[in-house]
Tab-separated table of N, CA and C in Angstrom:
chain	number	residue	atom	x	y	z
A	23	MET	N	-5.140	-7.038	9.520
A	23	MET	CA	-5.220	-7.403	8.165
A	23	MET	C	-6.205	-7.890	7.715
A	24	ILE	N	-6.214	-7.860	6.218
A	24	ILE	CA	-7.678	-8.208	5.440
A	24	ILE	C	-7.465	-9.507	5.562
A	25	THR	N	-8.801	-10.087	5.673
A	25	THR	CA	-9.133	-11.516	5.882
A	25	THR	C	-8.620	-12.261	4.366
A	26	GLU	N	-8.363	-13.431	4.417
A	26	GLU	CA	-8.223	-14.331	3.309
A	26	GLU	C	-9.221	-14.344	2.346
A	27	GLU	N	-10.693	-14.481	3.120
A	27	GLU	CA	-12.022	-14.433	2.530
A	27	GLU	C	-12.246	-13.489	1.792
A	28	ILE	N	-12.029	-11.971	2.224
A	28	ILE	CA	-12.156	-10.853	1.524
A	28	ILE	C	-11.430	-10.977	0.404
A	29	LEU	N	-10.174	-11.098	0.649
A	29	LEU	CA	-9.053	-11.206	-0.699
A	29	LEU	C	-9.608	-12.142	-1.715
A	30	ASN	N	-10.051	-13.416	-1.386
A	30	ASN	CA	-10.449	-14.216	-2.256
A	30	ASN	C	-11.589	-14.015	-3.131
A	31	LYS	N	-12.511	-13.285	-2.367
A	31	LYS	CA	-14.010	-12.619	-3.081
A	31	LYS	C	-13.336	-11.446	-3.955
A	32	ILE	N	-12.508	-10.518	-3.936
A	32	ILE	CA	-12.257	-9.768	-4.968
A	32	ILE	C	-11.629	-10.341	-5.816
A	33	LYS	N	-10.461	-11.366	-5.901
A	33	LYS	CA	-9.825	-12.063	-6.616
A	33	LYS	C	-11.009	-12.628	-7.577
A	34	LEU	N	-11.989	-13.096	-6.944
A	34	LEU	CA	-12.917	-13.978	-7.902
A	34	LEU	C	-13.836	-12.832	-8.612
A	35	ILE	N	-14.041	-11.948	-8.200
A	35	ILE	CA	-15.070	-10.856	-8.948
A	35	ILE	C	-14.078	-9.886	-9.801
A	36	GLY	N	-12.853	-9.628	-9.337
A	36	GLY	CA	-12.211	-8.427	-9.782
A	36	GLY	C	-11.656	-8.957	-11.317
A	37	GLU	N	-11.445	-8.116	-12.232
A	37	GLU	CA	-10.723	-8.375	-13.449
A	37	GLU	C	-9.011	-8.280	-13.317
A	38	LYS	N	-8.452	-8.972	-13.751
A	38	LYS	CA	-6.927	-8.817	-13.764
A	38	LYS	C	-6.412	-7.695	-14.391
A	39	MET	N	-5.618	-7.032	-14.053
A	39	MET	CA	-4.827	-6.076	-14.520
A	39	MET	C	-3.259	-5.979	-14.462
A	40	LEU	N	-2.612	-6.067	-15.436
A	40	LEU	CA	-0.999	-6.414	-15.296
A	40	LEU	C	-0.536	-4.510	-15.764
A	41	ILE	N	0.058	-4.377	-14.673
A	41	ILE	CA	1.094	-3.254	-14.612
A	41	ILE	C	2.535	-3.423	-14.685
A	42	ARG	N	3.024	-3.172	-15.884
A	42	ARG	CA	4.441	-3.226	-16.003
A	42	ARG	C	5.482	-2.428	-14.960
A	43	LYS	N	6.584	-2.832	-14.911
A	43	LYS	CA	7.522	-2.072	-13.942
A	43	LYS	C	7.498	-0.784	-14.437
A	44	ASN	N	7.445	0.100	-13.484
A	44	ASN	CA	7.574	1.700	-13.765
A	44	ASN	C	6.464	2.423	-14.504
A	45	ASP	N	5.247	1.600	-14.720
A	45	ASP	CA	3.932	2.084	-15.157
A	45	ASP	C	3.342	2.350	-13.876
A	46	PHE	N	1.977	3.038	-14.108
A	46	PHE	CA	1.241	3.748	-13.010
A	46	PHE	C	0.018	2.828	-12.772
A	47	PHE	N	-0.442	2.733	-11.667
A	47	PHE	CA	-1.882	2.329	-11.326
A	47	PHE	C	-2.679	3.388	-11.477
A	48	VAL	N	-2.067	4.569	-10.870
A	48	VAL	CA	-2.881	5.883	-11.027
A	48	VAL	C	-1.854	7.003	-10.709
A	49	LYS	N	-1.970	7.889	-11.439
A	49	LYS	CA	-0.938	9.103	-11.556
A	49	LYS	C	-1.465	10.263	-10.625
A	50	GLU	N	-0.602	10.901	-10.128
A	50	GLU	CA	-0.938	12.166	-9.420
A	50	GLU	C	-1.848	13.131	-10.216
A	51	ASN	N	-2.765	13.661	-9.553
A	51	ASN	CA	-3.845	14.588	-10.262
A	51	ASN	C	-4.913	14.109	-11.422
A	52	PHE	N	-4.844	12.525	-11.338
A	52	PHE	CA	-5.654	11.800	-11.982
A	52	PHE	C	-6.668	11.032	-11.002
A	53	ILE	N	-7.895	10.844	-11.507
A	53	ILE	CA	-8.883	10.181	-10.578
A	53	ILE	C	-8.624	8.631	-10.293
A	54	CYS	N	-8.647	7.855	-9.469
A	54	CYS	CA	-8.437	6.815	-9.161
A	54	CYS	C	-9.763	6.012	-9.370
A	55	ASP	N	-9.963	5.350	-10.370
A	55	ASP	CA	-11.129	4.531	-10.874
A	55	ASP	C	-11.317	3.107	-10.368
A	56	HIS	N	-10.400	2.509	-9.756
A	56	HIS	CA	-9.977	1.208	-9.205
A	56	HIS	C	-9.606	0.764	-7.806
A	57	ILE	N	-10.113	-0.193	-7.377
A	57	ILE	CA	-9.700	-0.626	-5.846
A	57	ILE	C	-9.221	-2.133	-6.316
A	58	GLY	N	-8.217	-2.570	-5.710
A	58	GLY	CA	-7.751	-3.955	-6.136
A	58	GLY	C	-6.966	-4.647	-5.114
A	59	VAL	N	-6.589	-5.843	-5.164
A	59	VAL	CA	-5.756	-6.764	-4.530
A	59	VAL	C	-4.615	-7.304	-5.365
A	60	VAL	N	-3.417	-6.897	-4.782
A	60	VAL	CA	-2.262	-7.287	-5.671
A	60	VAL	C	-1.798	-9.004	-5.537
A	61	GLU	N	-2.013	-9.474	-6.661
A	61	GLU	CA	-1.880	-11.144	-6.763
A	61	GLU	C	-0.282	-11.223	-6.710
A	62	SER	N	0.483	-10.658	-7.563
A	62	SER	CA	1.983	-10.646	-7.723
A	62	SER	C	2.810	-9.496	-7.949
A	63	GLY	N	3.728	-9.270	-7.603
A	63	GLY	CA	4.402	-8.070	-7.916
A	63	GLY	C	4.440	-6.842	-6.997
A	64	SER	N	4.828	-5.875	-7.041
A	64	SER	CA	4.614	-4.702	-6.030
A	64	SER	C	4.621	-3.454	-6.641
A	65	LEU	N	4.123	-2.512	-5.687
A	65	LEU	CA	3.899	-0.953	-6.208
A	65	LEU	C	4.387	-0.213	-4.765
A	66	TYR	N	4.626	0.995	-5.127
A	66	TYR	CA	4.652	1.885	-4.040
A	66	TYR	C	3.716	3.192	-4.429
A	67	SER	N	3.192	4.109	-3.398
A	67	SER	CA	2.489	5.065	-3.581
A	67	SER	C	3.331	6.160	-3.214
A	68	TYR	N	3.689	7.451	-3.967
A	68	TYR	CA	4.586	8.519	-3.305
A	68	TYR	C	3.912	9.914	-3.906
A	69	PHE	N	4.419	10.718	-3.098
A	69	PHE	CA	4.306	12.395	-3.477
A	69	PHE	C	5.628	12.774	-3.855
A	70	GLU	N	5.492	13.911	-4.771
A	70	GLU	CA	6.541	14.481	-4.997
A	70	GLU	C	6.652	15.846	-4.126
A	71	ASP	N	7.757	16.102	-3.535
A	71	ASP	CA	7.727	17.592	-2.829
A	71	ASP	C	8.079	18.584	-3.866
A	72	SER	N	8.432	19.715	-3.439
A	72	SER	CA	8.651	20.932	-4.393
A	72	SER	C	10.003	20.898	-4.773
A	73	ASP	N	10.798	20.012	-4.343
A	73	ASP	CA	12.011	19.728	-5.100
A	73	ASP	C	12.218	18.650	-5.851
A	74	CYS	N	10.786	17.831	-6.156
A	74	CYS	CA	10.606	16.865	-7.061
A	74	CYS	C	11.455	15.713	-6.320
A	75	LYS	N	11.539	15.637	-4.923
A	75	LYS	CA	11.978	14.389	-4.162
A	75	LYS	C	10.964	13.403	-3.960
A	76	ILE	N	11.198	12.224	-4.226
A	76	ILE	CA	10.008	11.231	-3.995
A	76	ILE	C	9.853	10.944	-2.588
A	77	ILE	N	8.546	10.945	-1.874
A	77	ILE	CA	8.355	10.462	-0.527
A	77	ILE	C	7.329	9.425	-0.606
A	78	VAL	N	7.837	8.478	-0.276
A	78	VAL	CA	7.032	6.963	-0.380
A	78	VAL	C	6.134	7.186	0.938
A	79	ASN	N	4.630	6.806	0.709
A	79	ASN	CA	3.790	6.744	1.731
A	79	ASN	C	3.230	5.509	1.994
A	80	GLU	N	3.117	4.664	0.983
A	80	GLU	CA	2.795	3.364	1.056
A	80	GLU	C	3.440	2.212	0.273
A	81	LEU	N	3.897	1.088	0.775
A	81	LEU	CA	4.166	-0.117	-0.325
A	81	LEU	C	3.297	-1.131	-0.384
A	82	TYR	N	3.013	-1.784	-1.393
A	82	TYR	CA	1.885	-2.685	-1.637
A	82	TYR	C	2.514	-3.756	-2.453
A	83	ALA	N	2.380	-4.946	-1.542
A	83	ALA	CA	2.954	-6.379	-2.126
A	83	ALA	C	1.806	-7.345	-2.237
A	84	LYS	N	2.212	-8.517	-2.365
A	84	LYS	CA	1.122	-9.523	-2.694
A	84	LYS	C	0.235	-9.434	-1.555
A	85	ASP	N	-1.174	-9.622	-1.974
A	85	ASP	CA	-2.671	-9.605	-1.061
A	85	ASP	C	-2.629	-8.330	-0.215
A	86	CYS	N	-1.845	-7.268	-0.731
A	86	CYS	CA	-2.301	-5.809	-0.300
A	86	CYS	C	-3.869	-5.468	-1.099
A	87	ILE	N	-4.292	-4.384	-0.507
A	87	ILE	CA	-5.664	-3.799	-1.201
A	87	ILE	C	-4.556	-2.581	-1.545
A	88	VAL	N	-4.926	-2.275	-2.944
A	88	VAL	CA	-4.214	-1.080	-3.620
A	88	VAL	C	-5.148	-0.328	-4.175
A	89	THR	N	-5.073	1.167	-3.785
A	89	THR	CA	-6.044	2.111	-4.292
A	89	THR	C	-5.521	3.484	-3.790
A	90	SER	N	-5.899	4.729	-4.626
A	90	SER	CA	-5.963	5.902	-3.820
A	90	SER	C	-7.441	6.144	-3.450
A	91	TYR	N	-7.416	5.684	-2.005
A	91	TYR	CA	-9.079	5.481	-1.717
A	91	TYR	C	-9.564	6.875	-1.684
A	92	ARG	N	-9.071	7.940	-1.195
A	92	ARG	CA	-9.566	9.144	-1.206
A	92	ARG	C	-10.231	9.829	-2.414
A	93	SER	N	-9.554	9.499	-3.620
A	93	SER	CA	-9.724	9.711	-5.018
A	93	SER	C	-10.771	8.862	-5.470
A	94	PHE	N	-10.525	7.533	-5.011
A	94	PHE	CA	-11.744	6.403	-5.379
A	94	PHE	C	-13.125	6.919	-5.027
A	95	LEU	N	-13.149	7.109	-3.805
A	95	LEU	CA	-14.523	7.482	-3.138
A	95	LEU	C	-14.927	8.732	-3.397
A	96	THR	N	-14.165	9.718	-3.661
A	96	THR	CA	-14.562	11.230	-3.798
A	96	THR	C	-14.664	11.397	-5.280
A	97	GLU	N	-14.088	10.797	-6.196
A	97	GLU	CA	-13.952	11.257	-7.646
A	97	GLU	C	-13.118	12.276	-7.717
A	98	ILE	N	-12.240	12.766	-6.836
A	98	ILE	CA	-11.407	13.927	-6.886
A	98	ILE	C	-10.035	13.318	-7.357
A	99	PRO	N	-9.142	14.099	-7.940
A	99	PRO	CA	-7.742	13.788	-8.342
A	99	PRO	C	-6.924	13.217	-7.186
A	100	SER	N	-6.039	12.166	-7.451
A	100	SER	CA	-5.214	11.586	-6.556
A	100	SER	C	-4.185	12.593	-6.063
A	101	PRO	N	-3.824	12.704	-4.941
A	101	PRO	CA	-2.817	13.506	-4.313
A	101	PRO	C	-1.498	12.903	-4.815
A	102	ALA	N	-1.277	11.717	-4.848
A	102	ALA	CA	-0.209	10.855	-4.992
A	102	ALA	C	-0.201	9.931	-6.090
A	103	SER	N	1.239	9.616	-6.591
A	103	SER	CA	1.048	8.476	-7.836
A	103	SER	C	1.130	6.913	-7.144
A	104	ILE	N	0.549	6.006	-7.757
A	104	ILE	CA	0.996	4.562	-7.429
A	104	ILE	C	1.807	4.007	-8.412
A	105	LYS	N	2.895	3.640	-8.472
A	105	LYS	CA	3.712	3.041	-9.765
A	105	LYS	C	4.287	1.796	-9.153
A	106	ALA	N	4.557	0.758	-10.304
A	106	ALA	CA	4.675	-0.677	-10.331
A	106	ALA	C	6.328	-0.493	-10.151
A	107	TYR	N	6.889	-1.191	-8.975
A	107	TYR	CA	8.236	-1.200	-8.702
A	107	TYR	C	8.629	-2.683	-9.791
A	108	ALA	N	7.753	-3.511	-9.669
A	108	ALA	CA	8.314	-4.553	-10.420
A	108	ALA	C	6.701	-4.992	-11.550
A	109	ASP	N	6.828	-5.668	-12.163
A	109	ASP	CA	5.748	-6.301	-13.022
A	109	ASP	C	4.817	-6.821	-11.937
A	110	THR	N	3.388	-6.181	-12.149
A	110	THR	CA	2.598	-6.615	-11.017
A	110	THR	C	1.214	-6.882	-11.652
A	111	VAL	N	0.481	-7.978	-10.882
A	111	VAL	CA	-1.047	-8.524	-11.442
A	111	VAL	C	-1.782	-8.105	-10.196
A	112	ILE	N	-2.976	-7.258	-10.733
A	112	ILE	CA	-3.808	-6.803	-9.528
A	112	ILE	C	-5.227	-7.177	-10.030
A	113	HIS	N	-5.942	-7.779	-9.049
A	113	HIS	CA	-7.401	-7.977	-9.499
A	113	HIS	C	-8.152	-6.756	-9.084
A	114	VAL	N	-8.661	-5.958	-9.937
A	114	VAL	CA	-9.495	-4.754	-9.435
A	114	VAL	C	-11.025	-5.016	-9.794
A	115	ILE	N	-11.209	-4.158	-9.109
A	115	ILE	CA	-12.842	-3.654	-9.159
A	115	ILE	C	-12.972	-2.031	-9.736
A	116	SER	N	-13.727	-1.773	-10.711
A	116	SER	CA	-14.011	-0.523	-11.117
A	116	SER	C	-14.999	0.269	-10.123
A	117	ARG	N	-14.835	1.429	-10.255
A	117	ARG	CA	-15.834	2.261	-9.499
A	117	ARG	C	-17.159	1.699	-9.797
A	118	GLU	N	-17.582	1.663	-10.972
A	118	GLU	CA	-19.015	1.396	-11.457
A	118	GLU	C	-19.550	0.004	-10.980
A	119	LYS	N	-18.310	-1.051	-10.939
A	119	LYS	CA	-18.817	-2.416	-10.111
A	119	LYS	C	-19.036	-2.073	-8.750
A	120	TYR	N	-18.043	-1.501	-7.948
A	120	TYR	CA	-18.027	-0.997	-6.652
A	120	TYR	C	-19.462	-0.862	-6.276
A	121	ASN	N	-20.000	0.442	-6.838
A	121	ASN	CA	-21.289	1.059	-6.839
A	121	ASN	C	-22.510	-0.116	-7.058
A	122	GLU	N	-22.244	-0.786	-8.021
A	122	GLU	CA	-23.460	-1.998	-8.221
A	122	GLU	C	-23.223	-3.037	-6.642
A	123	LEU	N	-22.102	-3.275	-6.507
A	123	LEU	CA	-21.875	-4.275	-5.315
A	123	LEU	C	-22.356	-3.878	-4.304
A	124	ILE	N	-22.145	-2.502	-3.895
A	124	ILE	CA	-22.315	-1.974	-2.401
A	124	ILE	C	-23.865	-1.863	-2.269
A	125	MET	N	-24.893	-2.284	-3.272
A	125	MET	CA	-26.361	-2.575	-2.940
A	125	MET	C	-26.348	-3.686	-2.396
A	126	ASP	N	-25.770	-4.681	-2.385
A	126	ASP	CA	-25.735	-5.982	-1.761
A	126	ASP	C	-25.077	-6.146	-0.106
A	127	LYS	N	-25.825	-6.443	0.650
A	127	LYS	CA	-25.464	-6.172	2.086
A	127	LYS	C	-24.161	-6.903	2.453
A	128	GLN	N	-24.020	-8.127	1.809
A	128	GLN	CA	-22.668	-8.831	2.135
A	128	GLN	C	-21.410	-8.119	1.530
A	129	TRP	N	-21.898	-7.458	0.194
A	129	TRP	CA	-20.594	-7.049	-0.557
A	129	TRP	C	-20.296	-5.432	0.270
A	130	LEU	N	-21.407	-4.833	0.933
A	130	LEU	CA	-21.431	-3.477	1.658
A	130	LEU	C	-20.456	-3.790	2.799
A	131	GLU	N	-20.810	-5.154	3.423
A	131	GLU	CA	-19.770	-5.176	4.989
A	131	GLU	C	-18.417	-5.635	4.443
A	132	LEU	N	-18.327	-6.054	3.240
A	132	LEU	CA	-17.050	-6.452	2.860
A	132	LEU	C	-16.285	-5.309	2.802
A	133	PHE	N	-16.615	-4.253	1.909
A	133	PHE	CA	-15.883	-2.971	1.632
A	133	PHE	C	-16.049	-2.232	2.983
A	134	LYS	N	-16.721	-2.212	3.766
A	134	LYS	CA	-16.671	-1.471	5.150
A	134	LYS	C	-15.483	-2.221	5.757
A	135	SER	N	-15.274	-3.597	5.758
A	135	SER	CA	-13.873	-4.217	6.494
A	135	SER	C	-12.750	-3.570	5.645
A	136	ILE	N	-12.764	-3.377	4.748
A	136	ILE	CA	-11.790	-3.036	3.746
A	136	ILE	C	-11.332	-1.518	4.183
A	137	SER	N	-12.277	-0.606	4.225
A	137	SER	CA	-12.086	0.650	4.728
A	137	SER	C	-11.750	0.881	6.055
A	138	ASP	N	-12.144	-0.195	6.968
A	138	ASP	CA	-11.691	0.088	8.248
A	138	ASP	C	-10.251	-0.504	8.369
A	139	GLN	N	-9.709	-1.357	7.682
A	139	GLN	CA	-8.447	-1.971	7.736
A	139	GLN	C	-7.592	-0.716	7.024
A	140	LEU	N	-8.033	-0.223	6.021
A	140	LEU	CA	-7.129	1.057	5.380
A	140	LEU	C	-6.991	1.974	6.405
A	141	PHE	N	-8.314	2.117	7.203
A	141	PHE	CA	-8.100	3.259	8.172
A	141	PHE	C	-7.159	3.151	9.481
A	142	ILE	N	-7.125	1.827	9.772
A	142	ILE	CA	-6.301	1.319	10.948
A	142	ILE	C	-5.049	1.449	10.548
A	143	ASN	N	-4.707	0.966	9.422
A	143	ASN	CA	-3.158	0.878	8.721
A	143	ASN	C	-2.700	2.289	8.798
A	144	LYS	N	-3.596	3.252	8.229
A	144	LYS	CA	-3.238	5.013	8.488
A	144	LYS	C	-2.809	5.174	9.930
A	145	CYS	N	-3.676	4.910	10.761
A	145	CYS	CA	-3.487	5.264	12.238
A	145	CYS	C	-2.336	4.886	12.687
A	146	PHE	N	-2.004	3.515	12.313
A	146	PHE	CA	-0.828	2.602	13.012
A	146	PHE	C	0.366	3.387	12.512
A	147	LYS	N	0.520	3.678	10.984
A	147	LYS	CA	1.695	4.199	10.499
A	147	LYS	C	1.960	5.714	11.097
A	148	GLU	N	0.631	6.524	11.059
A	148	GLU	CA	0.951	7.859	11.746
A	148	GLU	C	1.531	7.744	13.036
A	149	THR	N	0.893	6.773	14.183
A	149	THR	CA	1.672	6.686	15.527
A	149	THR	C	2.822	6.338	15.464
A	150	SER	N	3.094	5.232	14.509
A	150	SER	CA	4.543	5.058	14.528
A	150	SER	C	5.430	5.966	14.251
A	151	LEU	N	5.419	6.928	13.163
A	151	LEU	CA	6.060	8.116	12.964
A	151	LEU	C	6.277	8.773	14.010
A	152	ILE	N	5.370	9.135	14.715
A	152	ILE	CA	5.269	10.175	15.839
A	152	ILE	C	5.939	9.614	17.087
A	153	LYS	N	5.696	8.381	17.555
A	153	LYS	CA	5.912	7.743	18.855
A	153	LYS	C	7.414	7.118	18.834
A	154	LEU	N	7.642	6.297	17.579
A	154	LEU	CA	8.749	5.250	17.590
A	154	LEU	C	10.001	6.044	16.931
A	155	ASN	N	11.062	5.776	17.392
A	155	ASN	CA	12.574	6.015	16.601
A	155	ASN	C	12.555	5.242	15.598
A	156	ALA	N	13.668	5.521	14.807
A	156	ALA	CA	13.809	4.897	13.547
A	156	ALA	C	14.250	3.343	13.703
A	157	LYS	N	14.830	3.014	14.558
A	157	LYS	CA	15.014	1.531	14.854
A	157	LYS	C	13.911	0.883	15.084
A	158	ASP	N	13.006	1.295	15.932
A	158	ASP	CA	11.596	0.487	16.316
A	158	ASP	C	10.917	0.804	15.249
A	159	ARG	N	10.798	1.632	14.462
A	159	ARG	CA	9.823	1.535	13.321
A	159	ARG	C	10.188	0.471	12.362
A	160	TYR	N	11.385	0.408	11.948
A	160	TYR	CA	12.045	-0.611	11.129
A	160	TYR	C	11.854	-2.001	11.458
A	161	LEU	N	12.075	-2.280	12.888
A	161	LEU	CA	11.506	-3.669	13.736
A	161	LEU	C	9.986	-3.864	13.461
A	162	GLU	N	9.406	-2.747	13.596
A	162	GLU	CA	8.066	-3.004	13.537
A	162	GLU	C	7.551	-3.487	12.314
A	163	LEU	N	8.056	-2.778	11.279
A	163	LEU	CA	7.718	-2.949	9.751
A	163	LEU	C	8.179	-4.381	9.363
A	164	ILE	N	9.281	-4.697	9.662
A	164	ILE	CA	9.936	-6.247	9.251
A	164	ILE	C	9.018	-7.070	10.160
A	165	SER	N	8.656	-6.807	11.451
A	165	SER	CA	7.605	-8.066	11.948
A	165	SER	C	6.336	-8.051	11.378
A	166	VAL	N	5.760	-7.092	10.893
A	166	VAL	CA	4.538	-7.125	10.275
A	166	VAL	C	4.619	-7.302	8.687
A	167	ARG	N	5.487	-7.044	8.147
A	167	ARG	CA	5.430	-7.348	6.570
A	167	ARG	C	6.749	-8.134	6.393
A	168	LYS	N	6.880	-9.489	6.602
A	168	LYS	CA	7.840	-10.425	6.620
A	168	LYS	C	8.757	-10.226	5.376
A	169	ASN	N	8.518	-9.949	4.019
A	169	ASN	CA	9.150	-9.974	2.934
A	169	ASN	C	9.455	-8.776	2.320
A	170	ILE	N	9.055	-7.641	3.008
A	170	ILE	CA	9.309	-6.431	2.604
A	170	ILE	C	10.600	-6.183	1.901
A	171	GLU	N	11.496	-6.729	2.686
A	171	GLU	CA	13.100	-6.374	1.941
A	171	GLU	C	13.297	-7.133	0.853
A	172	GLN	N	12.515	-8.191	0.451
A	172	GLN	CA	12.431	-8.802	-0.766
A	172	GLN	C	11.882	-8.220	-1.985
A	173	ASP	N	10.713	-7.358	-1.414
A	173	ASP	CA	9.778	-6.982	-2.224
A	173	ASP	C	10.257	-5.672	-2.933
A	174	PHE	N	11.155	-4.785	-1.845
A	174	PHE	CA	11.375	-3.364	-2.143
A	174	PHE	C	12.695	-3.297	-1.902
A	175	PRO	N	13.543	-2.108	-2.882
A	175	PRO	CA	14.897	-1.780	-2.539
A	175	PRO	C	15.063	-0.853	-1.399
A	176	GLN	N	16.064	-0.883	-0.701
A	176	GLN	CA	16.206	0.140	0.700
A	176	GLN	C	15.741	1.432	0.406
A	177	HIS	N	16.199	2.005	-0.724
A	177	HIS	CA	15.993	3.589	-0.673
A	177	HIS	C	14.179	3.820	-0.513
A	178	LEU	N	13.207	2.907	-0.983
A	178	LEU	CA	11.849	2.908	-1.125
A	178	LEU	C	11.550	2.615	0.484
A	179	ILE	N	12.120	1.694	1.175
A	179	ILE	CA	11.805	1.263	2.475
A	179	ILE	C	12.088	2.734	3.294
A	180	ALA	N	13.296	3.229	3.366
A	180	ALA	CA	13.783	4.101	4.042
A	180	ALA	C	13.022	5.325	3.926
A	181	SER	N	12.424	5.568	2.736
A	181	SER	CA	11.531	6.758	2.596
A	181	SER	C	10.222	6.531	3.214
A	182	TYR	N	9.928	5.096	3.045
A	182	TYR	CA	8.402	4.946	3.914
A	182	TYR	C	8.679	5.047	5.281
A	183	LEU	N	9.628	4.593	5.920
A	183	LEU	CA	10.181	4.887	7.310
A	183	LEU	C	10.472	6.326	7.634
A	184	LYS	N	10.521	7.083	6.553
A	184	LYS	CA	11.041	8.547	6.958
A	184	LYS	C	12.264	8.624	7.527
A	185	ILE	N	13.298	8.186	7.014
A	185	ILE	CA	14.519	8.024	7.333
A	185	ILE	C	15.624	7.837	5.967
A	186	ARG	N	16.715	8.260	6.131
A	186	ARG	CA	17.725	8.163	4.977
A	186	ARG	C	18.033	6.889	4.800
A	187	PRO	N	18.437	6.556	3.454
A	187	PRO	CA	18.844	5.315	3.377
A	187	PRO	C	20.221	4.857	3.869
A	188	GLU	N	20.993	5.902	4.176
A	188	GLU	CA	22.367	5.460	4.987
A	188	GLU	C	21.797	4.911	6.352
A	189	THR	N	20.600	5.591	7.192
A	189	THR	CA	20.434	5.306	8.335
A	189	THR	C	19.646	4.091	8.372
A	190	LEU	N	19.208	3.623	7.257
A	190	LEU	CA	18.417	2.238	7.181
A	190	LEU	C	19.608	1.216	7.221
A	191	SER	N	20.699	1.519	6.467
A	191	SER	CA	21.918	0.639	6.103
A	191	SER	C	22.439	0.590	7.512
A	192	ARG	N	22.579	1.510	8.155
A	192	ARG	CA	23.403	1.562	9.438
A	192	ARG	C	22.624	0.475	10.624
A	193	LEU	N	21.142	0.614	10.522
A	193	LEU	CA	20.278	-0.008	11.402
A	193	LEU	C	20.446	-1.488	11.164
A	194	LYS	N	20.491	-1.808	9.648
A	194	LYS	CA	20.691	-3.224	9.417
A	194	LYS	C	21.870	-3.676	9.601
A	195	SER	N	22.881	-3.048	9.460
A	195	SER	CA	24.554	-3.507	9.933
A	195	SER	C	24.258	-3.698	11.530
A	196	LEU	N	23.673	-3.240	12.146
A	196	LEU	CA	23.867	-3.487	13.610
A	196	LEU	C	23.116	-4.774	14.126
A	197	ASP	N	22.679	-5.314	12.954
A	197	ASP	CA	21.779	-6.616	13.278
A	197	ASP	C	20.779	-6.409	14.007
A	198	ILE	N	19.917	-5.487	14.312
A	198	ILE	CA	19.135	-5.262	15.142
A	198	ILE	C	18.098	-6.344	15.465
A	199	ARG	N	18.040	-6.911	14.494
A	199	ARG	CA	17.072	-8.329	14.664
A	199	ARG	C	17.203	-9.219	15.976
A	200	GLN	N	18.443	-9.227	16.278
A	200	GLN	CA	19.097	-10.046	17.372
A	200	GLN	C	18.538	-9.126	18.552
A	201	ASP	N	18.156	-7.840	18.577
A	201	ASP	CA	17.631	-7.128	19.962
A	201	ASP	C	16.230	-7.571	20.258
A	202	LYS	N	15.621	-8.061	19.291
A	202	LYS	CA	14.264	-8.347	19.689
A	202	LYS	C	14.141	-9.562	20.922
A	203	SER	N	13.672	-9.013	21.572
A	203	SER	CA	13.294	-9.914	22.687
A	203	SER	C	11.740	-10.440	23.043
């Protein structure tokens, strides 16, 4: 997890950005010019497949780092969209400010910590999708992200877990939380 110290530093220096429900932090095929920390609200990152079906690849809630990182670093268009599920306040740092800040060793180390954590999160998710069954992926998600079910609807969580909403509903109805030992 990103440390509270890092979150607080970004909140202090970042500009507040309000994104209304259903508005975008970044749209697919546009360059992401910001990196930020969610103060309140929630967003989700998604791809659209060839049938225009939404495939959720990340869920962002309070204190999450939000960006299309590849686009932010390379200045190439984002392959995914990041959309607000609820009205959301984000403390953002523009690419220009980021480039100024990384000249300072402390900020460079801070951004390296963020980069490391984003990479680790991606690796954990990829491993989870390959090695864990639906039930275990769900249990892992709710153990790591305690308020996920309050922040997002079931269909977005199901898409993030790469399962159908009916499967998630069935898992929840089994009260699998009691299985945790």
